[in-house]
mmCIF file of C-alpha atoms and ligand atoms in Angstrom:
data_model
loop_
_atom_site.group_PDB
_atom_site.id
_atom_site.type_symbol
_atom_site.label_atom_id
_atom_site.label_comp_id
_atom_site.label_asym_id
_atom_site.label_seq_id
_atom_site.Cartn_x
_atom_site.Cartn_y
_atom_site.Cartn_z
ATOM 1 C CA MET A 53 0.000 0.000 0.000
ATOM 2 C CA THR A 54 1.380 3.396 -0.984
ATOM 3 C CA HIS A 55 0.818 6.106 1.590
ATOM 4 C CA ALA A 56 0.275 9.700 0.629
ATOM 5 C CA LYS A 57 3.062 11.770 2.091
ATOM 6 C CA THR A 58 2.230 14.991 3.893
ATOM 7 C CA ASN A 59 3.453 16.845 0.831
ATOM 8 C CA THR A 60 0.479 15.625 -1.209
ATOM 9 C CA LYS A 61 -0.968 18.665 -2.946
ATOM 10 C CA VAL A 62 -4.632 19.078 -2.128
ATOM 11 C CA THR A 63 -7.316 21.434 -3.375
ATOM 12 C CA VAL A 64 -10.496 22.180 -1.460
ATOM 13 C CA LEU A 65 -13.428 23.538 -3.474
ATOM 14 C CA GLY A 66 -16.016 25.154 -1.201
ATOM 15 C CA LEU A 67 -15.140 27.031 1.964
ATOM 16 C CA GLY A 68 -18.425 26.914 3.808
ATOM 17 C CA ALA A 69 -18.356 25.859 7.438
ATOM 18 C CA MET A 70 -17.394 22.278 6.582
ATOM 19 C CA GLY A 71 -15.039 22.921 3.657
ATOM 20 C CA ALA A 72 -13.098 25.468 5.727
ATOM 21 C CA ALA A 73 -12.743 22.972 8.592
ATOM 22 C CA LEU A 74 -11.490 20.246 6.226
ATOM 23 C CA ALA A 75 -9.039 22.652 4.580
ATOM 24 C CA GLU A 76 -7.750 23.874 7.940
ATOM 25 C CA ALA A 77 -6.925 20.303 9.031
ATOM 26 C CA LEU A 78 -4.977 19.766 5.793
ATOM 27 C CA VAL A 79 -3.029 23.022 6.108
ATOM 28 C CA ARG A 80 -2.187 22.376 9.757
ATOM 29 C CA ALA A 81 -0.876 18.914 8.819
ATOM 30 C CA GLY A 82 1.511 20.497 6.329
ATOM 31 C CA HIS A 83 -0.162 19.630 3.024
ATOM 32 C CA PRO A 84 0.299 22.242 0.297
ATOM 33 C CA THR A 85 -3.361 23.262 0.187
ATOM 34 C CA THR A 86 -5.086 25.332 -2.475
ATOM 35 C CA VAL A 87 -8.545 26.621 -1.654
ATOM 36 C CA TRP A 88 -11.314 28.134 -3.735
ATOM 37 C CA ASN A 89 -14.758 29.454 -2.953
ATOM 38 C CA ARG A 90 -17.428 30.839 -5.286
ATOM 39 C CA THR A 91 -17.897 33.934 -3.127
ATOM 40 C CA PRO A 92 -14.540 35.610 -2.553
ATOM 41 C CA GLY A 93 -13.247 36.521 0.908
ATOM 42 C CA ARG A 94 -13.802 33.220 2.666
ATOM 43 C CA ALA A 95 -10.190 32.051 2.294
ATOM 44 C CA ASP A 96 -8.519 34.793 4.343
ATOM 45 C CA THR A 97 -8.099 32.847 7.602
ATOM 46 C CA LEU A 98 -6.854 29.787 5.729
ATOM 47 C CA VAL A 99 -4.343 31.875 3.782
ATOM 48 C CA GLU A 100 -3.014 33.226 7.099
ATOM 49 C CA LEU A 101 -2.477 29.597 8.140
ATOM 50 C CA GLY A 102 -0.541 28.855 4.939
ATOM 51 C CA ALA A 103 -3.121 27.909 2.294
ATOM 52 C CA THR A 104 -2.999 29.299 -1.231
ATOM 53 C CA ALA A 105 -6.186 30.946 -2.471
ATOM 54 C CA ALA A 106 -7.033 30.348 -6.135
ATOM 55 C CA THR A 107 -9.136 32.948 -7.888
ATOM 56 C CA THR A 108 -10.793 30.457 -10.237
ATOM 57 C CA ALA A 109 -11.928 26.851 -9.902
ATOM 58 C CA ARG A 110 -9.750 26.118 -12.945
ATOM 59 C CA ASP A 111 -6.598 27.341 -11.161
ATOM 60 C CA ALA A 112 -7.630 25.471 -8.019
ATOM 61 C CA VAL A 113 -8.074 22.126 -9.788
ATOM 62 C CA THR A 114 -4.864 22.574 -11.769
ATOM 63 C CA ALA A 115 -2.870 23.002 -8.556
ATOM 64 C CA SER A 116 -3.354 19.540 -7.008
ATOM 65 C CA GLU A 117 -3.440 15.792 -7.532
ATOM 66 C CA VAL A 118 -6.299 15.474 -5.012
ATOM 67 C CA VAL A 119 -9.415 17.650 -5.364
ATOM 68 C CA ILE A 120 -11.855 17.776 -2.470
ATOM 69 C CA ALA A 121 -15.361 19.022 -3.295
ATOM 70 C CA CYS A 122 -17.288 20.255 -0.263
ATOM 71 C CA LEU A 123 -20.125 22.173 -1.862
ATOM 72 C CA LEU A 124 -23.824 22.429 -1.129
ATOM 73 C CA ASP A 125 -25.333 19.612 -3.161
ATOM 74 C CA ALA A 126 -24.937 17.517 -6.305
ATOM 75 C CA ALA A 127 -26.090 20.374 -8.555
ATOM 76 C CA SER A 128 -23.407 22.698 -7.186
ATOM 77 C CA VAL A 129 -20.744 20.000 -7.694
ATOM 78 C CA HIS A 130 -21.661 19.886 -11.384
ATOM 79 C CA GLU A 131 -21.919 23.663 -11.578
ATOM 80 C CA VAL A 132 -18.326 23.976 -10.356
ATOM 81 C CA LEU A 133 -16.728 20.943 -12.007
ATOM 82 C CA ASP A 134 -18.459 20.670 -15.400
ATOM 83 C CA PRO A 135 -16.605 23.683 -16.834
ATOM 84 C CA VAL A 136 -13.242 22.253 -15.685
ATOM 85 C CA ALA A 137 -13.919 18.592 -16.526
ATOM 86 C CA ASP A 138 -11.066 18.637 -19.053
ATOM 87 C CA LEU A 139 -8.621 19.042 -16.136
ATOM 88 C CA LEU A 140 -9.758 16.032 -14.130
ATOM 89 C CA ALA A 141 -7.911 13.251 -15.975
ATOM 90 C CA GLY A 142 -5.315 11.656 -13.706
ATOM 91 C CA ARG A 143 -6.535 13.450 -10.580
ATOM 92 C CA THR A 144 -8.470 12.042 -7.649
ATOM 93 C CA LEU A 145 -11.818 13.651 -6.850
ATOM 94 C CA VAL A 146 -12.991 13.190 -3.267
ATOM 95 C CA ASN A 147 -16.565 14.442 -3.117
ATOM 96 C CA VAL A 148 -17.671 14.946 0.491
ATOM 97 C CA THR A 149 -20.677 17.040 -0.512
ATOM 98 C CA THR A 150 -23.860 15.421 0.810
ATOM 99 C CA THR A 151 -25.615 13.629 -2.059
ATOM 100 C CA THR A 152 -28.103 10.791 -2.448
ATOM 101 C CA PRO A 153 -26.686 7.353 -3.396
ATOM 102 C CA GLU A 154 -27.977 7.831 -6.942
ATOM 103 C CA GLN A 155 -26.287 11.225 -7.213
ATOM 104 C CA SER A 156 -23.035 9.782 -5.826
ATOM 105 C CA ARG A 157 -23.077 7.072 -8.500
ATOM 106 C CA GLU A 158 -23.865 9.599 -11.219
ATOM 107 C CA ILE A 159 -20.951 11.821 -10.138
ATOM 108 C CA ALA A 160 -18.663 8.738 -9.976
ATOM 109 C CA ASP A 161 -19.614 7.764 -13.544
ATOM 110 C CA TRP A 162 -19.195 11.349 -14.697
ATOM 111 C CA ALA A 163 -15.744 11.585 -13.070
ATOM 112 C CA ALA A 164 -14.679 8.238 -14.580
ATOM 113 C CA ALA A 165 -15.786 9.412 -18.007
ATOM 114 C CA HIS A 166 -13.379 12.317 -17.592
ATOM 115 C CA GLY A 167 -10.494 10.110 -16.461
ATOM 116 C CA ALA A 168 -10.647 10.954 -12.760
ATOM 117 C CA VAL A 169 -10.429 8.527 -9.871
ATOM 118 C CA HIS A 170 -13.437 9.064 -7.600
ATOM 119 C CA LEU A 171 -14.113 8.629 -3.911
ATOM 120 C CA ASP A 172 -17.394 9.630 -2.293
ATOM 121 C CA GLY A 173 -17.454 10.703 1.349
ATOM 122 C CA GLY A 174 -20.235 11.081 3.919
ATOM 123 C CA ILE A 175 -19.218 13.267 6.839
ATOM 124 C CA MET A 176 -20.554 12.100 10.206
ATOM 125 C CA ALA A 177 -19.476 15.196 12.118
ATOM 126 C CA VAL A 178 -20.109 18.901 12.470
ATOM 127 C CA PRO A 179 -17.304 21.291 11.465
ATOM 128 C CA GLN A 180 -16.083 21.771 15.057
ATOM 129 C CA MET A 181 -15.545 18.000 15.333
ATOM 130 C CA ILE A 182 -13.253 17.694 12.303
ATOM 131 C CA GLY A 183 -9.947 16.191 13.429
ATOM 132 C CA GLN A 184 -11.368 15.570 16.900
ATOM 133 C CA PRO A 185 -12.429 12.324 18.573
ATOM 134 C CA GLY A 186 -15.940 11.294 17.534
ATOM 135 C CA SER A 187 -15.599 12.522 13.953
ATOM 136 C CA SER A 188 -15.996 9.814 11.345
ATOM 137 C CA ILE A 189 -16.175 9.949 7.570
ATOM 138 C CA LEU A 190 -17.655 7.171 5.451
ATOM 139 C CA TYR A 191 -16.182 6.467 2.032
ATOM 140 C CA SER A 192 -17.039 4.417 -1.031
ATOM 141 C CA GLY A 193 -15.740 4.322 -4.576
ATOM 142 C CA SER A 194 -12.129 3.692 -5.535
ATOM 143 C CA ARG A 195 -10.481 1.397 -2.960
ATOM 144 C CA ALA A 196 -7.069 2.284 -4.379
ATOM 145 C CA ALA A 197 -7.713 5.996 -3.768
ATOM 146 C CA PHE A 198 -8.994 5.315 -0.264
ATOM 147 C CA GLU A 199 -5.866 3.339 0.608
ATOM 148 C CA ARG A 200 -3.468 5.692 -1.114
ATOM 149 C CA TYR A 201 -4.826 8.818 0.539
ATOM 150 C CA ARG A 202 -5.918 7.313 3.842
ATOM 151 C CA PRO A 203 -3.324 9.217 5.925
ATOM 152 C CA LEU A 204 -4.740 12.440 4.501
ATOM 153 C CA LEU A 205 -8.379 11.377 5.053
ATOM 154 C CA ASP A 206 -7.578 10.291 8.614
ATOM 155 C CA LEU A 207 -6.727 13.909 9.454
ATOM 156 C CA TRP A 208 -10.474 14.653 9.498
ATOM 157 C CA GLY A 209 -11.613 11.768 11.686
ATOM 158 C CA GLU A 210 -11.969 8.012 11.646
ATOM 159 C CA SER A 211 -12.134 6.866 8.016
ATOM 160 C CA ALA A 212 -14.365 3.911 7.121
ATOM 161 C CA TYR A 213 -14.548 2.304 3.671
ATOM 162 C CA PHE A 214 -17.714 0.555 2.448
ATOM 163 C CA GLY A 215 -16.874 -0.684 -1.038
ATOM 164 C CA GLU A 216 -16.433 0.190 -4.694
ATOM 165 C CA ASP A 217 -20.102 1.120 -5.207
ATOM 166 C CA ALA A 218 -19.883 4.914 -4.956
ATOM 167 C CA GLY A 219 -23.405 5.131 -3.527
ATOM 168 C CA LEU A 220 -22.726 3.111 -0.380
ATOM 169 C CA ALA A 221 -21.146 5.822 1.775
ATOM 170 C CA SER A 222 -24.061 8.103 1.056
ATOM 171 C CA LEU A 223 -26.554 5.319 1.767
ATOM 172 C CA TYR A 224 -24.985 4.726 5.206
ATOM 173 C CA ASP A 225 -24.737 8.459 5.829
ATOM 174 C CA LEU A 226 -28.437 9.030 5.134
ATOM 175 C CA ALA A 227 -29.459 5.886 7.056
ATOM 176 C CA LEU A 228 -27.603 7.130 10.131
ATOM 177 C CA LEU A 229 -29.149 10.572 9.728
ATOM 178 C CA ALA A 230 -32.590 8.911 9.577
ATOM 179 C CA GLY A 231 -31.967 7.477 13.046
ATOM 180 C CA MET A 232 -30.689 10.807 14.310
ATOM 181 C CA TYR A 233 -33.546 12.952 12.998
ATOM 182 C CA VAL A 234 -36.276 10.598 14.200
ATOM 183 C CA MET A 235 -34.640 10.497 17.647
ATOM 184 C CA PHE A 236 -34.475 14.303 17.728
ATOM 185 C CA ALA A 237 -38.142 14.466 16.665
ATOM 186 C CA GLY A 238 -38.971 12.091 19.530
ATOM 187 C CA PHE A 239 -37.120 14.367 21.922
ATOM 188 C CA ALA A 240 -39.000 17.412 20.596
ATOM 189 C CA HIS A 241 -42.278 15.548 21.073
ATOM 190 C CA GLY A 242 -41.423 14.677 24.677
ATOM 191 C CA ALA A 243 -40.393 18.263 25.367
ATOM 192 C CA ALA A 244 -43.739 19.475 23.988
ATOM 193 C CA MET A 245 -45.585 16.999 26.223
ATOM 194 C CA VAL A 246 -43.980 18.178 29.468
ATOM 195 C CA ALA A 247 -44.119 21.849 28.446
ATOM 196 C CA GLY A 248 -47.809 21.788 29.430
ATOM 197 C CA ALA A 249 -46.673 21.024 32.981
ATOM 198 C CA GLY A 250 -44.332 24.018 32.972
ATOM 199 C CA VAL A 251 -41.176 21.942 32.398
ATOM 200 C CA SER A 252 -38.598 23.599 30.169
ATOM 201 C CA ALA A 253 -36.980 21.745 27.286
ATOM 202 C CA THR A 254 -33.641 22.284 29.035
ATOM 203 C CA GLU A 255 -34.887 20.518 32.143
ATOM 204 C CA PHE A 256 -36.411 17.718 30.063
ATOM 205 C CA ALA A 257 -33.141 17.232 28.146
ATOM 206 C CA LYS A 258 -31.340 16.430 31.398
ATOM 207 C CA ARG A 259 -33.515 13.310 31.721
ATOM 208 C CA ALA A 260 -33.933 12.533 28.024
ATOM 209 C CA ALA A 261 -30.201 12.410 27.205
ATOM 210 C CA PRO A 262 -29.235 9.612 29.622
ATOM 211 C CA TRP A 263 -32.504 7.768 28.887
ATOM 212 C CA LEU A 264 -32.015 7.744 25.124
ATOM 213 C CA SER A 265 -28.380 6.883 25.592
ATOM 214 C CA ALA A 266 -29.276 3.877 27.764
ATOM 215 C CA MET A 267 -31.901 2.730 25.230
ATOM 216 C CA THR A 268 -29.317 2.432 22.456
ATOM 217 C CA GLY A 269 -28.213 -0.698 24.333
ATOM 218 C CA ALA A 270 -31.310 -2.396 22.873
ATOM 219 C CA LEU A 271 -30.227 -1.913 19.251
ATOM 220 C CA ALA A 272 -27.996 -4.975 19.022
ATOM 221 C CA GLY A 273 -30.835 -7.200 20.287
ATOM 222 C CA TYR A 274 -33.332 -5.762 17.794
ATOM 223 C CA ALA A 275 -30.756 -6.173 15.025
ATOM 224 C CA ALA A 276 -30.215 -9.849 15.902
ATOM 225 C CA VAL A 277 -33.971 -10.495 15.732
ATOM 226 C CA ILE A 278 -34.350 -8.621 12.427
ATOM 227 C CA ASP A 279 -31.387 -10.461 10.870
ATOM 228 C CA GLY A 280 -32.663 -13.807 12.201
ATOM 229 C CA GLY A 281 -36.112 -13.069 10.750
ATOM 230 C CA ASP A 282 -37.869 -14.750 13.707
ATOM 231 C CA TYR A 283 -39.940 -12.235 15.652
ATOM 232 C CA THR A 284 -41.309 -14.954 17.945
ATOM 233 C CA VAL A 285 -38.000 -15.406 19.788
ATOM 234 C CA PRO A 286 -38.900 -15.431 23.526
ATOM 235 C CA GLY A 287 -37.961 -12.558 25.814
ATOM 236 C CA GLN A 288 -38.949 -9.729 23.470
ATOM 237 C CA GLN A 289 -41.320 -6.896 24.262
ATOM 238 C CA SER A 290 -44.397 -7.695 22.186
ATOM 239 C CA LEU A 291 -46.086 -5.401 19.680
ATOM 240 C CA GLU A 292 -49.300 -5.509 21.754
ATOM 241 C CA PHE A 293 -47.376 -4.445 24.855
ATOM 242 C CA SER A 294 -45.729 -1.661 22.836
ATOM 243 C CA ASP A 295 -49.092 -0.155 21.782
ATOM 244 C CA LEU A 296 -48.714 3.622 21.945
ATOM 245 C CA GLY A 297 -52.422 4.279 22.624
ATOM 246 C CA ASP A 298 -51.759 5.905 26.029
ATOM 247 C CA LEU A 299 -48.913 7.954 24.645
ATOM 248 C CA VAL A 300 -51.024 9.217 21.742
ATOM 249 C CA ALA A 301 -54.003 9.937 24.032
ATOM 250 C CA ALA A 302 -51.844 11.817 26.550
ATOM 251 C CA SER A 303 -50.328 13.892 23.756
ATOM 252 C CA ALA A 304 -53.759 14.717 22.340
ATOM 253 C CA ALA A 305 -54.942 15.652 25.845
ATOM 254 C CA GLN A 306 -52.065 18.154 26.048
ATOM 255 C CA GLY A 307 -53.324 19.685 22.825
ATOM 256 C CA ILE A 308 -50.094 18.917 20.967
ATOM 257 C CA SER A 309 -49.535 17.215 17.624
ATOM 258 C CA THR A 310 -49.601 13.421 17.604
ATOM 259 C CA GLU A 311 -47.843 13.208 14.231
ATOM 260 C CA VAL A 312 -44.494 11.904 15.515
ATOM 261 C CA VAL A 313 -45.873 9.190 17.791
ATOM 262 C CA GLY A 314 -48.727 8.515 15.367
ATOM 263 C CA VAL A 315 -46.224 7.330 12.763
ATOM 264 C CA VAL A 316 -44.776 4.743 15.156
ATOM 265 C CA GLN A 317 -48.257 3.739 16.283
ATOM 266 C CA GLY A 318 -49.210 3.183 12.639
ATOM 267 C CA LEU A 319 -46.218 0.886 12.080
ATOM 268 C CA ILE A 320 -47.138 -1.159 15.175
ATOM 269 C CA ARG A 321 -50.847 -1.330 14.303
ATOM 270 C CA ARG A 322 -50.191 -2.636 10.816
ATOM 271 C CA GLN A 323 -48.383 -5.678 12.246
ATOM 272 C CA VAL A 324 -50.948 -6.203 15.024
ATOM 273 C CA ASP A 325 -53.805 -6.025 12.496
ATOM 274 C CA ALA A 326 -51.992 -8.647 10.411
ATOM 275 C CA GLY A 327 -52.064 -11.013 13.400
ATOM 276 C CA HIS A 328 -48.540 -10.496 14.771
ATOM 277 C CA GLY A 329 -49.446 -8.786 18.059
ATOM 278 C CA LYS A 330 -47.702 -11.402 20.229
ATOM 279 C CA GLU A 331 -44.461 -11.035 18.291
ATOM 280 C CA GLY A 332 -41.577 -8.710 19.124
ATOM 281 C CA PHE A 333 -41.538 -4.934 18.668
ATOM 282 C CA ALA A 334 -38.671 -5.310 16.161
ATOM 283 C CA ARG A 335 -41.344 -6.460 13.704
ATOM 284 C CA ILE A 336 -42.113 -2.804 12.891
ATOM 285 C CA TYR A 337 -39.114 -3.256 10.574
ATOM 286 C CA GLU A 338 -41.465 -5.307 8.360
ATOM 287 C CA SER A 339 -43.943 -2.393 8.191
ATOM 288 C CA ILE A 340 -41.114 -0.175 6.946
ATOM 289 C CA LYS A 341 -39.657 -2.727 4.498
ATOM 290 C CA ASN A 342 -43.101 -3.416 3.050
ATOM 291 C CA PRO A 343 -44.922 -0.080 2.747
ATOM 292 C CA ALA A 344 -48.708 -0.145 3.041
HETATM 293 N N1 LIG B 29 -22.007 21.642 8.367
HETATM 294 C C1 LIG B 29 -22.204 20.400 8.785
HETATM 295 O O1 LIG B 29 -22.436 20.153 9.981
HETATM 296 C C2 LIG B 29 -22.118 19.257 7.811
HETATM 297 C C3 LIG B 29 -22.071 17.936 8.304
HETATM 298 C C4 LIG B 29 -21.987 16.878 7.415
HETATM 299 C C5 LIG B 29 -21.976 17.130 6.057
HETATM 300 N N2 LIG B 29 -22.033 18.426 5.593
HETATM 301 C C6 LIG B 29 -22.075 18.644 4.141
HETATM 302 O O2 LIG B 29 -20.959 19.413 3.713
HETATM 303 C C7 LIG B 29 -21.357 20.205 2.582
HETATM 304 C C8 LIG B 29 -20.982 21.644 2.854
HETATM 305 O O3 LIG B 29 -21.643 22.030 4.052
HETATM 306 P P1 LIG B 29 -21.304 23.404 4.774
HETATM 307 O O4 LIG B 29 -21.736 23.241 6.195
HETATM 308 O O5 LIG B 29 -19.927 23.828 4.490
HETATM 309 O O6 LIG B 29 -22.346 24.362 4.040
HETATM 310 P P2 LIG B 29 -22.296 25.940 3.878
HETATM 311 O O7 LIG B 29 -21.576 26.555 5.040
HETATM 312 O O8 LIG B 29 -23.669 26.377 3.584
HETATM 313 O O9 LIG B 29 -21.371 26.151 2.590
HETATM 314 C C9 LIG B 29 -21.829 25.777 1.329
HETATM 315 C C10 LIG B 29 -20.682 25.915 0.361
HETATM 316 O O10 LIG B 29 -21.129 25.533 -0.930
HETATM 317 C C11 LIG B 29 -20.850 26.618 -1.836
HETATM 318 N N3 LIG B 29 -21.843 26.617 -2.885
HETATM 319 C C12 LIG B 29 -23.191 26.472 -2.776
HETATM 320 N N4 LIG B 29 -23.777 26.487 -3.980
HETATM 321 C C13 LIG B 29 -22.770 26.658 -4.880
HETATM 322 C C14 LIG B 29 -22.746 26.749 -6.278
HETATM 323 N N5 LIG B 29 -23.852 26.655 -7.014
HETATM 324 N N6 LIG B 29 -21.549 26.920 -6.877
HETATM 325 C C15 LIG B 29 -20.412 27.002 -6.151
HETATM 326 N N7 LIG B 29 -20.371 26.921 -4.811
HETATM 327 C C16 LIG B 29 -21.537 26.746 -4.189
HETATM 328 C C17 LIG B 29 -20.898 27.841 -0.975
HETATM 329 O O11 LIG B 29 -20.220 28.893 -1.617
HETATM 330 P P3 LIG B 29 -20.609 30.431 -1.346
HETATM 331 O O12 LIG B 29 -19.800 30.840 -0.147
HETATM 332 O O13 LIG B 29 -20.221 31.114 -2.589
HETATM 333 O O14 LIG B 29 -22.093 30.470 -1.093
HETATM 334 C C18 LIG B 29 -20.154 27.333 0.257
HETATM 335 O O15 LIG B 29 -18.775 27.283 0.034
HETATM 336 C C19 LIG B 29 -22.863 19.996 2.397
HETATM 337 O O16 LIG B 29 -23.111 19.053 1.383
HETATM 338 C C20 LIG B 29 -23.295 19.458 3.748
HETATM 339 O O17 LIG B 29 -24.454 18.640 3.668
HETATM 340 C C21 LIG B 29 -22.083 19.486 6.439
#
């Protein structure tokens, strides 16, 4: 395995909150780093640290063997790179812009058609976490590029590789975000419930954080049941027992929306109505896999 040396020339396209954090980690590690941003003036701090600011995307791409794209979305990646596609041959494009799996694959095919090696990245961190413990970045696409530039990628956080299919990192990224957003929505629902009793969200969070944290211990058990496909395994909390009727009624009595808990109740009910009420709660997975 060939390791990228710290003198690998890197370009970062996009100096929003995340792009600037990624570029800063590269500069601080000693990589010759060229940065470019559509709106001028966002490179000043990085230039003080030692980065070179390019005035055009063309100059920025020309400067380096590795080009990092950290833009808004797939459309902005094309908006920036299409006009400089002729420069991509022989370079490695690491696209850490959030995209859907389909968009990641499309960009990978597009890059390959222009002779570039492509790696897609899904950032599981906020900018302040880059280079800190807890930051992880998911990659898929060229294994050779991942291995070659791993020392560089590791500067941002723990690097994980999921395979040659460029869409896989994005699929994992979005799947993890699904868990995060639904958990946050559940927290917001709980906070709205206790608000009627004069409890602040801040006070509620002090109890919710350790509770939710402790509940993540159940995930491995649910996963084993889902993978085994047998929801009758003894020792599980049943779907009937999990009925959210009281929770929905209490929410309605508080005059708040029941949308969040109503979704979960709907997933449970569908399995109960199909005759699976005595089976484990993990069976809601089947409601999701097989939409009504
Ligand atoms: N921030 C996070 O916590 C976080 C976490 C994980 C993943 N991400 C992902 O990282 C990417 C960047 O996020 P960010 O937080 O840096 O966002 P941001 O602060 O809003 O910055 C967006 C960047 O994209 C550029 N841009 C947008 N549209 C463009 C276009 N049409 N042409 C050229 N440049 C364009 C902006 O340039 P201008 O300055 O010219 O507008 C800016 O540099 C996103 O895909 C985001 O989903 C972010």
